[in-house]
PDB file of C-alpha atoms in Angstrom:
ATOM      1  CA  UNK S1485     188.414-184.968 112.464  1.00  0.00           C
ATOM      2  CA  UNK S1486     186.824-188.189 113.760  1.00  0.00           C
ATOM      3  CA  UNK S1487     184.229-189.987 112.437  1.00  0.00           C
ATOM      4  CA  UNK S1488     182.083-189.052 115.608  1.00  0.00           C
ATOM      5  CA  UNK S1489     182.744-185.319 115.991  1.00  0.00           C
ATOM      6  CA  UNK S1490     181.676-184.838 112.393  1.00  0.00           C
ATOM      7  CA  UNK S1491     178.563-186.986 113.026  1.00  0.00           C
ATOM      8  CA  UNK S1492     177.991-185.089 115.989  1.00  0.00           C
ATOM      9  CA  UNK S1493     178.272-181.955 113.984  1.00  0.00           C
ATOM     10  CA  UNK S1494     176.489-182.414 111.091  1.00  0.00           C
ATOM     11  CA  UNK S1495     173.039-183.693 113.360  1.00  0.00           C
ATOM     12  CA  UNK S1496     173.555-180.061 115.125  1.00  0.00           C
ATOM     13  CA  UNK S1497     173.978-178.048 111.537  1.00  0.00           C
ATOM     14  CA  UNK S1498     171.021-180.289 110.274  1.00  0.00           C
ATOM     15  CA  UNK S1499     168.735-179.754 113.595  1.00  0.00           C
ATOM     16  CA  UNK S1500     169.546-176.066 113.293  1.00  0.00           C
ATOM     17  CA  UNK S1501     168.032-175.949 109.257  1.00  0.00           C
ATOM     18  CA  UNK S1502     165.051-177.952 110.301  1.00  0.00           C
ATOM     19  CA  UNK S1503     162.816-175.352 112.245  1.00  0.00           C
ATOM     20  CA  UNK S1504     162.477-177.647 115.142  1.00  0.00           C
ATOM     21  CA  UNK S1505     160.959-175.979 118.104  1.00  0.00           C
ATOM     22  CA  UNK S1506     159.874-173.143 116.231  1.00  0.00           C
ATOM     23  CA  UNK S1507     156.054-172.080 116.578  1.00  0.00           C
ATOM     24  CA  UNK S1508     154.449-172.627 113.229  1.00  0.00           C
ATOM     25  CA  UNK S1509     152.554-169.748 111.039  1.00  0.00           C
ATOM     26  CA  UNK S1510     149.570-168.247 112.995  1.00  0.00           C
ATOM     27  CA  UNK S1511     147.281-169.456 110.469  1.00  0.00           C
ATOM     28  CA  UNK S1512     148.995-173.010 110.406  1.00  0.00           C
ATOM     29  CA  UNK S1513     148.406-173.308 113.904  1.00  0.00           C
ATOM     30  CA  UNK S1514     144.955-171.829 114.532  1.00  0.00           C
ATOM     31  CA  UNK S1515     142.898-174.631 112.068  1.00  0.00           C
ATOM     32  CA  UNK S1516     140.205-176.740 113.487  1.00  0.00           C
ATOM     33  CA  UNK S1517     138.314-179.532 110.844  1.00  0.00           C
ATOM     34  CA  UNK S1518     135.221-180.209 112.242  1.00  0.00           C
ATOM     35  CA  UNK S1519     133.977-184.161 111.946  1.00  0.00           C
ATOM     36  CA  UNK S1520     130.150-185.344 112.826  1.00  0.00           C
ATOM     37  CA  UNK S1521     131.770-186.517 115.994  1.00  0.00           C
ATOM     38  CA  UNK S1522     132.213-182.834 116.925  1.00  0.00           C
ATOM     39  CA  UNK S1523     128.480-182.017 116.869  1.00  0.00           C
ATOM     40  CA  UNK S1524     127.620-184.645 118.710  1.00  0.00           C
ATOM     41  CA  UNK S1525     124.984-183.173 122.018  1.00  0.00           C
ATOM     42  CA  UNK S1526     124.744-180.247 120.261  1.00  0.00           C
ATOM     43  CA  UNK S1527     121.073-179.381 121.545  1.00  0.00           C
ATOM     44  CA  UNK S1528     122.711-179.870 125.667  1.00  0.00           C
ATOM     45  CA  UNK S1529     125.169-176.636 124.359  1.00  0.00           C
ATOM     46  CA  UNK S1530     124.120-172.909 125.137  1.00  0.00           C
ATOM     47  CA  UNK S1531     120.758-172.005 123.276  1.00  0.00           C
ATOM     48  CA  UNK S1532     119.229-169.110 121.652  1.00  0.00           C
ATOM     49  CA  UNK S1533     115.550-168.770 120.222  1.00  0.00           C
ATOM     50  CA  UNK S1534     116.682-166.938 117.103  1.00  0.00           C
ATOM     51  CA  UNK S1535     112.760-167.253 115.693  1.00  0.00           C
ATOM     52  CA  UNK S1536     112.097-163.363 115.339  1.00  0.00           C
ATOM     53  CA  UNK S1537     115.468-162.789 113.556  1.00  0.00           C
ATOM     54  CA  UNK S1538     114.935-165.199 111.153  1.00  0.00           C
ATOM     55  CA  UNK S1539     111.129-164.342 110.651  1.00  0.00           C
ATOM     56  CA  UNK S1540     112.425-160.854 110.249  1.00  0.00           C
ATOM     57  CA  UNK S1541     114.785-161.490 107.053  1.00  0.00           C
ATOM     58  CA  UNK S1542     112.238-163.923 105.727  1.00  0.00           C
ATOM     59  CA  UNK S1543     113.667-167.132 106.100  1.00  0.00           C
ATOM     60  CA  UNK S1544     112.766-170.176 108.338  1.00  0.00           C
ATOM     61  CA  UNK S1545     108.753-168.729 108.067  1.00  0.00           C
ATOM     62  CA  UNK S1546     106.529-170.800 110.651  1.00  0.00           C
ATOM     63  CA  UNK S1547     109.223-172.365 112.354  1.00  0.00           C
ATOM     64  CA  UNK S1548     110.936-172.665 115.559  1.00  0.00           C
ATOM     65  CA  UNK S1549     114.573-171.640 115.017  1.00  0.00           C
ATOM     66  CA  UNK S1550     116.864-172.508 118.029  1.00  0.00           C
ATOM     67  CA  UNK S1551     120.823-171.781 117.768  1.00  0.00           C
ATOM     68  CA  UNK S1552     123.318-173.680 119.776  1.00  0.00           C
ATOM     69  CA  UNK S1553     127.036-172.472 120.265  1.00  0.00           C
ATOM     70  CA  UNK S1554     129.542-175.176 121.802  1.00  0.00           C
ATOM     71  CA  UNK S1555     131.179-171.938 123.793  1.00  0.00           C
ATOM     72  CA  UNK S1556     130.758-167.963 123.828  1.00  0.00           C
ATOM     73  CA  UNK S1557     134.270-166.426 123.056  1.00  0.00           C
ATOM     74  CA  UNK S1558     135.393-164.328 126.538  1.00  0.00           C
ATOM     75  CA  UNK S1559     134.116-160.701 126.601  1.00  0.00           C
ATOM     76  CA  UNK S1560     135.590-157.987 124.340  1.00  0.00           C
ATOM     77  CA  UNK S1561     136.182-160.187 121.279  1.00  0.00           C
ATOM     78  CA  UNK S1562     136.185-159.032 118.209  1.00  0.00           C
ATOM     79  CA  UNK S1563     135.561-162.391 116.211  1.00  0.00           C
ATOM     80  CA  UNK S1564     135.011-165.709 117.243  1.00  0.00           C
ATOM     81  CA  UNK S1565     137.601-168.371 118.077  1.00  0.00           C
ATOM     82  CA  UNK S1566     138.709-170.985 115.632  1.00  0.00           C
ATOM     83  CA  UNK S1567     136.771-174.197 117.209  1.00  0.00           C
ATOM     84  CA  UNK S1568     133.640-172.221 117.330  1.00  0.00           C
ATOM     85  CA  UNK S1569     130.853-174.564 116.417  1.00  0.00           C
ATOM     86  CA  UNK S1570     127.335-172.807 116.191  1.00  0.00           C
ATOM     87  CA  UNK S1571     124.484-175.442 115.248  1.00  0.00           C
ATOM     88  CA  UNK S1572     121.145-173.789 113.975  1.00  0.00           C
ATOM     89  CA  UNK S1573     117.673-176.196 113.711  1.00  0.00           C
ATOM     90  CA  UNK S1574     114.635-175.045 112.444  1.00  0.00           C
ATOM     91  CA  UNK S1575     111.778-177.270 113.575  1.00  0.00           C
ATOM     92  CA  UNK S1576     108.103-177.799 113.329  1.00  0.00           C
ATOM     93  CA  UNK S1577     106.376-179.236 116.175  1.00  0.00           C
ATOM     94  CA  UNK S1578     108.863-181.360 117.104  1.00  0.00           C
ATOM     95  CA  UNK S1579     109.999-182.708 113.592  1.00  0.00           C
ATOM     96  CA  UNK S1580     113.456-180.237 112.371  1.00  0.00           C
ATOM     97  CA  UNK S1581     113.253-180.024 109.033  1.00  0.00           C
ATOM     98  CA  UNK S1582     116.335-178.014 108.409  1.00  0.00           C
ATOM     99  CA  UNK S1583     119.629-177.601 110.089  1.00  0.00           C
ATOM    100  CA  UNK S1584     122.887-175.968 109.479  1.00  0.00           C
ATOM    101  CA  UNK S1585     125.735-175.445 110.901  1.00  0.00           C
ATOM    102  CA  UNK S1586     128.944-173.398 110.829  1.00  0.00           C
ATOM    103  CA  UNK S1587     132.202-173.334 112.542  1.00  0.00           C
ATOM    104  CA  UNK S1588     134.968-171.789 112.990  1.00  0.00           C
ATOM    105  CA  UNK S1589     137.937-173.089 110.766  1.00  0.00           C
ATOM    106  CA  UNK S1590     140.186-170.836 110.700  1.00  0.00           C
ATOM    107  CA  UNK S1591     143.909-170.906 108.572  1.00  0.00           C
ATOM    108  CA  UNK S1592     143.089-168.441 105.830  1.00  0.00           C
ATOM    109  CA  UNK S1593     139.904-170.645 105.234  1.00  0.00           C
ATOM    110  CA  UNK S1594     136.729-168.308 103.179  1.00  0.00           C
ATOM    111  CA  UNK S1595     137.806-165.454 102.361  1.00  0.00           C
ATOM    112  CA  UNK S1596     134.548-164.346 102.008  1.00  0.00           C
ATOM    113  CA  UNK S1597     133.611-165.326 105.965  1.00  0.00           C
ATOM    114  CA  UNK S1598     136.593-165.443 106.922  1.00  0.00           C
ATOM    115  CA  UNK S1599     137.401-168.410 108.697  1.00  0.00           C
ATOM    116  CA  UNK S1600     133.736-170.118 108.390  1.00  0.00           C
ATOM    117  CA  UNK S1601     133.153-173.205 106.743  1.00  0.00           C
ATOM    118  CA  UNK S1602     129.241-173.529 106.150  1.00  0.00           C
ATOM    119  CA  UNK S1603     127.324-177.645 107.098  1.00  0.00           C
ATOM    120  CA  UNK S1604     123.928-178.787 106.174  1.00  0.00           C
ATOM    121  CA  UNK S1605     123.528-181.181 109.011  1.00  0.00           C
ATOM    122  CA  UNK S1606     121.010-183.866 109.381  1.00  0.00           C
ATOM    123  CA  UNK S1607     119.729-185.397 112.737  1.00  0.00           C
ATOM    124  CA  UNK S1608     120.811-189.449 112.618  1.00  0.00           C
ATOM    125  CA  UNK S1609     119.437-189.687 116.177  1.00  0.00           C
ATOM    126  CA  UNK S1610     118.851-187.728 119.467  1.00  0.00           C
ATOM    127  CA  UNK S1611     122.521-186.508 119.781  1.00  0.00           C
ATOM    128  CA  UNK S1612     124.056-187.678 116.644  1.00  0.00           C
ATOM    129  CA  UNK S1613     124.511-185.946 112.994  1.00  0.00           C
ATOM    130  CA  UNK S1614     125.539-186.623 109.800  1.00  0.00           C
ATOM    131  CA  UNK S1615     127.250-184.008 107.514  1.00  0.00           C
ATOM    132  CA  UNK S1616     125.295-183.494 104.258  1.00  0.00           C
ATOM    133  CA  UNK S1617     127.389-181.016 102.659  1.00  0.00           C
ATOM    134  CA  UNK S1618     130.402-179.121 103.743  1.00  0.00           C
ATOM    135  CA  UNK S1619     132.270-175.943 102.657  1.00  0.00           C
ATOM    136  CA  UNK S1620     132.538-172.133 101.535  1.00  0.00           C
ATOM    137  CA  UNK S1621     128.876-172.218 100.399  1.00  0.00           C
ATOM    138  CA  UNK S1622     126.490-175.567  99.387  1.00  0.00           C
ATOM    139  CA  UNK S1623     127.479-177.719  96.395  1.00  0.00           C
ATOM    140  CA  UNK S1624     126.024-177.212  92.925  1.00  0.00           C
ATOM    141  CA  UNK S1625     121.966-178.077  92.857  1.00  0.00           C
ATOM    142  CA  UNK S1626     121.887-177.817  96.585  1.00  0.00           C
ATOM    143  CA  UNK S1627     121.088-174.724  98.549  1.00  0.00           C
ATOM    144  CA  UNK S1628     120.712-172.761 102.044  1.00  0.00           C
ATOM    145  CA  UNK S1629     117.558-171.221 103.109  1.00  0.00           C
ATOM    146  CA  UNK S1630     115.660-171.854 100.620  1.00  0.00           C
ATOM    147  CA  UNK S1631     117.581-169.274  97.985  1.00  0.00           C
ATOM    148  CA  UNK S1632     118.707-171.412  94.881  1.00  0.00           C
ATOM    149  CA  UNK S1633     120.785-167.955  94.202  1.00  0.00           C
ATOM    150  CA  UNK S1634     122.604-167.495  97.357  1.00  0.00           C
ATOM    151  CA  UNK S1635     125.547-169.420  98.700  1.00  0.00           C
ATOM    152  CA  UNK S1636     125.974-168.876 103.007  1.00  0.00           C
ATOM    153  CA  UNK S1637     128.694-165.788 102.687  1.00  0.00           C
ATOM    154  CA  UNK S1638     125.922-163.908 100.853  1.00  0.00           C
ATOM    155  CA  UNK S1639     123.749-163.340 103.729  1.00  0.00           C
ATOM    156  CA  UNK S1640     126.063-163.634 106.896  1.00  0.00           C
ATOM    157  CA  UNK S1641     128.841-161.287 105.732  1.00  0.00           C
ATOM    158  CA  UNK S1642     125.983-158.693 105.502  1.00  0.00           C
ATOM    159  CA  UNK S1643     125.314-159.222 109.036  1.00  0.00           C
ATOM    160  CA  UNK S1644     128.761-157.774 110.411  1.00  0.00           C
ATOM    161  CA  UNK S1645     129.861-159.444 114.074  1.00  0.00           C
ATOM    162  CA  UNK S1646     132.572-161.557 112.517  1.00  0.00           C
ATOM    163  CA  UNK S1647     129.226-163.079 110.095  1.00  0.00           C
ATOM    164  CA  UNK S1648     127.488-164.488 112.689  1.00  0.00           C
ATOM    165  CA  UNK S1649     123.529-163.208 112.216  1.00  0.00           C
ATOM    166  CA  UNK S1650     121.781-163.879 115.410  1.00  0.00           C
ATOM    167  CA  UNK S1651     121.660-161.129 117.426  1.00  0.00           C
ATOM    168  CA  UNK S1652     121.832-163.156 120.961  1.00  0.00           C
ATOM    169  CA  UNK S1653     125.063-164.040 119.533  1.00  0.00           C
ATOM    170  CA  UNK S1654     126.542-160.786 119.570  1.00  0.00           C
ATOM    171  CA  UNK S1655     129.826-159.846 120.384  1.00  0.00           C
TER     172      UNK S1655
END
């Protein structure tokens, strides 16, 4: 055999073992990493004045809470899409003094929400965030809501409607 059929060959038999043009796993594929960048105009998104819900499990008390989603998932869903980016701010006046954020990951990510990953966001400017903390739940000495005992699955998987609480929100 020449030199050049067996070359030819071998890149075939090689091509053919590599996966190439196969689709990857579902929950390879499906995986969005949110960045600051991606909150950036979160307050021009879709908002909801989620005040009474949050006065009526006892959090946020005396404050404004708004909730901003980057887009509703299409009728008849049954969870939210992975890129789903929901921002919530509680404010006083006009000063926020607390803002978190979660988004849809996706990839097997939480098992407890599944696909959330949880933000403490803080406001760097009128459009722009930074990320405080970031994860299944806040870091060690940190916490959300004011519960030193509770990590963000506690409450939200309680709520049903793929763990997403406010009710203006529902699918």
């Amino acid at each position: 055999m020449k030199r050049a059929t067996w070359v030819l060959m071998a890149t075939i038999a090689l091509a053919g073992c590599s996966g190439a043009g196969e689709e990857p796993a579902s929950d390879q594929k499906d995986v969005f990493v949110a960045f600051a960048a991606d909150f950036k105009g979160f307050r021009s998104w879709q908002a909801f004045d989620v005040t009474e819900d949050a006065d009526l499990v006892g959090i946020h008390d005396g404050s404004t809470v708004m909730e901003y989603v980057n887009a509703m998932p299409p009728a008849g869903s049954e969870s939210f899409p992975v890129g789903t980016i929901i921002v919530k701010e509680a404010t006083v006046g006009t000063l926020a003094h607390e803002m978190f954020a979660m988004v849809k990951r996706g990839g097997g990510y939480n098992s407890g929400a599944p696909g959330w990953e949880w933000f403490e966001l803080e406001s760097t400017g009128a459009e722009d965030v930074v990320i405080v903390w970031r994860g299944v739940g806040p870091p060690s000495g940190e916490n959300y809501g004011g519960d030193p005992n509770a990590g963000c699955n506690t409450c939200h998987v309680d709520c049903g409607n793929d763990a997403v609480c406010a009710k203006a929100l529902a699918l």
